[in-house]
Short mmCIF file of C-alpha atoms in Angstrom, two decimals:
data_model
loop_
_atom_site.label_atom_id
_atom_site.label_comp_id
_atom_site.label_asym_id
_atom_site.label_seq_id
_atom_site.Cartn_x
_atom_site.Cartn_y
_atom_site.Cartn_z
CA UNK A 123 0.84 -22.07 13.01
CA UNK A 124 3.74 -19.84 14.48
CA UNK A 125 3.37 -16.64 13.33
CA UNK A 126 6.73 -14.69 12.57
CA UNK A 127 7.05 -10.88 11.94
CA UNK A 128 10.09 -9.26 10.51
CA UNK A 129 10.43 -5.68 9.21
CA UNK A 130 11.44 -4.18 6.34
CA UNK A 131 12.63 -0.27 5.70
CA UNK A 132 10.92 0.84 2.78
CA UNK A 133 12.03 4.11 0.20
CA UNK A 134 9.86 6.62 3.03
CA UNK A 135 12.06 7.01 6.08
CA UNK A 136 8.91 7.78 7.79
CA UNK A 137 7.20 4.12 6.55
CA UNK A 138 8.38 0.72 7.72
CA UNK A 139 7.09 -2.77 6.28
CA UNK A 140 6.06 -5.31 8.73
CA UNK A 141 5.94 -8.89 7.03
CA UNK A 142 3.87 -12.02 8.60
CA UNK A 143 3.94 -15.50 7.00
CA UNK A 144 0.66 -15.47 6.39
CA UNK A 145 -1.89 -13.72 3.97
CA UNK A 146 -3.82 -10.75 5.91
CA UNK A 147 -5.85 -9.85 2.66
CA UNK A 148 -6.58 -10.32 -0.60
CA UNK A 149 -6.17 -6.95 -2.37
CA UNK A 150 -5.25 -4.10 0.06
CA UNK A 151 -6.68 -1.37 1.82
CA UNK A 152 -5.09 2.23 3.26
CA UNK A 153 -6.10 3.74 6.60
CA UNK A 154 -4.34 7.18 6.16
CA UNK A 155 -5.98 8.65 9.61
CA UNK A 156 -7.87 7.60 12.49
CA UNK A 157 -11.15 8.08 11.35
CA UNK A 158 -10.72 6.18 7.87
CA UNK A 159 -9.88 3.40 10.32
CA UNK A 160 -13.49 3.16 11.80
CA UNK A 161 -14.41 0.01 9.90
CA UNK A 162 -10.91 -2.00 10.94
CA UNK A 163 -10.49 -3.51 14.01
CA UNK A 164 -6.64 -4.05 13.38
CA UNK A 165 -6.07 -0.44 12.17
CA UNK A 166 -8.13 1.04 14.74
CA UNK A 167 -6.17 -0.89 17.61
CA UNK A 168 -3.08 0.26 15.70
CA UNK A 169 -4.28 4.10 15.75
CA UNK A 170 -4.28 3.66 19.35
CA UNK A 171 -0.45 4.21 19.87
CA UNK A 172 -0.14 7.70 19.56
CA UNK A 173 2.81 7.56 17.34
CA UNK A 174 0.86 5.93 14.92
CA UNK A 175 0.12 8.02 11.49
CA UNK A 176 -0.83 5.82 9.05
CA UNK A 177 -1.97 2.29 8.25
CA UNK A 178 -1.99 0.19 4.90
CA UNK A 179 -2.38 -3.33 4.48
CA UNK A 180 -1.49 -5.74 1.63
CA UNK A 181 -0.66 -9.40 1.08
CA UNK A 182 1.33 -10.67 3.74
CA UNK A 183 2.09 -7.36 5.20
CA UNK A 184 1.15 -4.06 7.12
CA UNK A 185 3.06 -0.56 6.74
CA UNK A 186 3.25 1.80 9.15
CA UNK A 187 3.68 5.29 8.97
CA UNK A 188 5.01 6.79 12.85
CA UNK A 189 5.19 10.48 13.56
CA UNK A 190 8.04 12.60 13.07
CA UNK A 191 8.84 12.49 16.47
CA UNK A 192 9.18 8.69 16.50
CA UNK A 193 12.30 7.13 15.96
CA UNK A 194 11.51 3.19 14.50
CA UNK A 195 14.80 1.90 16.79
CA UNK A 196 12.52 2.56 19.87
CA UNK A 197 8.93 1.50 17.97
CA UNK A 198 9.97 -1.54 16.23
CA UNK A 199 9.83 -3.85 18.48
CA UNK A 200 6.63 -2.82 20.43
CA UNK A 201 5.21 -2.90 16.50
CA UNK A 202 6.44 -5.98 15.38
CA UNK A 203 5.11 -7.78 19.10
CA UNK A 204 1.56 -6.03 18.29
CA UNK A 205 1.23 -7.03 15.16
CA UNK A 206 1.98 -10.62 16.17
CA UNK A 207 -0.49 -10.65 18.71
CA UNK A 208 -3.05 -9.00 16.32
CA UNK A 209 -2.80 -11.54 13.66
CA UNK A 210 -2.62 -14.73 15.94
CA UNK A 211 -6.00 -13.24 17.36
CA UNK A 212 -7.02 -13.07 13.70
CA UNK A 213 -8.05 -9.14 13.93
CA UNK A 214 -10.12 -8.28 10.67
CA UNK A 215 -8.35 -6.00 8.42
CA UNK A 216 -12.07 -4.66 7.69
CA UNK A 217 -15.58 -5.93 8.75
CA UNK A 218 -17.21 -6.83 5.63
CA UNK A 219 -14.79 -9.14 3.17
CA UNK A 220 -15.37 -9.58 -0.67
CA UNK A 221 -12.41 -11.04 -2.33
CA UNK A 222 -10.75 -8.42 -4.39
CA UNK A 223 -10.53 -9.53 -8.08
CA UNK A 224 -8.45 -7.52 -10.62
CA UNK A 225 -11.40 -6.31 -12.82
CA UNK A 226 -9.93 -4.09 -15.51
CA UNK A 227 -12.75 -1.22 -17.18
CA UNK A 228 -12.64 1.63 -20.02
CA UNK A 229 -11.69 1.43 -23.68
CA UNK A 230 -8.98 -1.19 -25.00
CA UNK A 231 -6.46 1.13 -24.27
CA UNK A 232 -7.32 1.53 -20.57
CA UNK A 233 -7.36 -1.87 -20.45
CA UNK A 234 -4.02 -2.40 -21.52
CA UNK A 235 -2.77 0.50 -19.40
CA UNK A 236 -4.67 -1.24 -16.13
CA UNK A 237 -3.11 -4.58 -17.18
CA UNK A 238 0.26 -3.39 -17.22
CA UNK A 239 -0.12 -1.54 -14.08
CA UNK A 240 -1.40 -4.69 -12.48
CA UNK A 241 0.93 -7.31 -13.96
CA UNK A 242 4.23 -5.16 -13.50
CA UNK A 243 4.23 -2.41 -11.56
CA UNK A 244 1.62 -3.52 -8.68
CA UNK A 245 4.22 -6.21 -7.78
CA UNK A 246 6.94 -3.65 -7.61
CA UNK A 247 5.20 -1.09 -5.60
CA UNK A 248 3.84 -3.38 -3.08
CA UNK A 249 7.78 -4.73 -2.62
CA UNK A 250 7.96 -1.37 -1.18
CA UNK A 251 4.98 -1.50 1.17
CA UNK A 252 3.12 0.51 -1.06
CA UNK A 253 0.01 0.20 -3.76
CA UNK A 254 -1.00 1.79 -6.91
CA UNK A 255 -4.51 2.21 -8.64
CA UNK A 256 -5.52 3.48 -11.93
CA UNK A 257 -8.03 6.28 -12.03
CA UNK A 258 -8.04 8.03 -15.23
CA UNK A 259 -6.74 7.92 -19.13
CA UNK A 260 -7.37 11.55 -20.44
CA UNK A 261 -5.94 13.48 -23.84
CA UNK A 262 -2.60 10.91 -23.35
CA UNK A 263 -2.29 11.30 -19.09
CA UNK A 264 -2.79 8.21 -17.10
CA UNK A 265 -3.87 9.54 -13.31
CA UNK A 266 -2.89 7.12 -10.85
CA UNK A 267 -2.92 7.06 -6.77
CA UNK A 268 -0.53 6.32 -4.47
CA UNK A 269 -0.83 4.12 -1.15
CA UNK A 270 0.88 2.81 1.70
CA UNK A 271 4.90 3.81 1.76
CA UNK A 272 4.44 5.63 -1.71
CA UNK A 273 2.20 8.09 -0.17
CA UNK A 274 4.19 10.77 0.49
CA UNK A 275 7.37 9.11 -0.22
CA UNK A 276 10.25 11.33 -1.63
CA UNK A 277 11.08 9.46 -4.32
CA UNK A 278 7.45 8.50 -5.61
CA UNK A 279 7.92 10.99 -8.00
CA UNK A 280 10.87 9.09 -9.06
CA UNK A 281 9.11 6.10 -9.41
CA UNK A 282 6.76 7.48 -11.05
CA UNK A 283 8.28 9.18 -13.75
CA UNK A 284 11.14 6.97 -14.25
CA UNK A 285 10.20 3.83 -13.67
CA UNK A 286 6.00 4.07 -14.00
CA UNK A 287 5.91 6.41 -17.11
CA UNK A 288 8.89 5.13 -18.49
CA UNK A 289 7.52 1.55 -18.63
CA UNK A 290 3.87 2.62 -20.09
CA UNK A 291 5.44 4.94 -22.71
CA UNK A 292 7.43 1.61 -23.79
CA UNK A 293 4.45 -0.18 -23.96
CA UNK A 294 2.14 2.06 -24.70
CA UNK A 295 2.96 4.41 -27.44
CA UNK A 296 -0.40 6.71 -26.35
CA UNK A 297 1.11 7.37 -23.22
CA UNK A 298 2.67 10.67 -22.79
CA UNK A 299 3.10 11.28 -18.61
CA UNK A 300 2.04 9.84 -15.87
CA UNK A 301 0.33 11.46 -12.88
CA UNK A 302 -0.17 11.02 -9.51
CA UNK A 303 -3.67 11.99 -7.60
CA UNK A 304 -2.99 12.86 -4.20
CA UNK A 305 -5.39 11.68 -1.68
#
């Protein structure tokens, strides 16, 4: 199989989506600095370009977070050429693999909350090069975290209180805000 990369911009200037047509992972998984990358061969090779500040994987895809010195004209292509070689090599994403299986916990409410979360905005998000995951339902306050391109993004907070809270208040009549936990 030919493996093909092409990029993406994503809503964080400082984040940029690199697609493969093929699945890397079931689930994902964020490698915000070098040492959460310890257990990933393909982040950890990643971390080794110095303008390398961030790593999340999901799907069919891998953002990348560069420096503030970096300009993605001048990285892109050295990226998009690693990240081909990386998956034809088959790199792990991490060492140990359990397939990652939407397993929704809590009350009937935080059920509902997760499901909705899952089944709508998950998709979303990740078009972005991004993730979300519940944490918390407290006193009418859903606490959820941020990933990939979202982390840090400027308009997360958009998203999230437009578009996320908006959506669960619709659904949801408990709801009253949604949060964000920063990592």
């Amino acid at each position: 199989m030919t493996i093909n990369v092409y990029t993406e911009q994503t809503p964080n200037p400082a984040t940029m989506k690199f697609m493969v047509n093929k699945l890397l992972i079931n689930g994902s998984e964020d490698f915000p600095t070098r040492e959460s990358a310890e257990q990933s061969p393909f982040a950890k090779e990643l971390f080794k370009f110095n303008f390398v500040n961030g790593v999340f994987f999901a799907s069919n895809f891998v953002t990348i977070t560069k420096t503030e010195d970096a300009e993605w004209a001048d990285l892109e292509p050295i990226l998009k050429e690693f990240v081909k070689g990386a998956v034809e090599s088959e790199y792990k994403i991490k060492e140990e693999t359990s397939d990652e299986v939407a397993a929704f916990e809590g009350s009937d409410l935080e059920i509902k909350i997760q499901q909705i979360l899952h089944d709508y905005v998950r998709p979303a998000v990740e078009q972005d090069g991004g993730a979300i995951s519940y944490k918390s339902f407290d006193e009418g306050v859903v606490t959820v975290e941020l990933r990939g391109s979202c982390s840090g993004c400027p308009s997360s907070t958009i998203t999230l209180k437009s578009g996320i809270q908006n959506l669960l208040q619709r659904m949801v009549p408990e709801v009253k805000e949604v949060v964000s936990e920063s990592l």
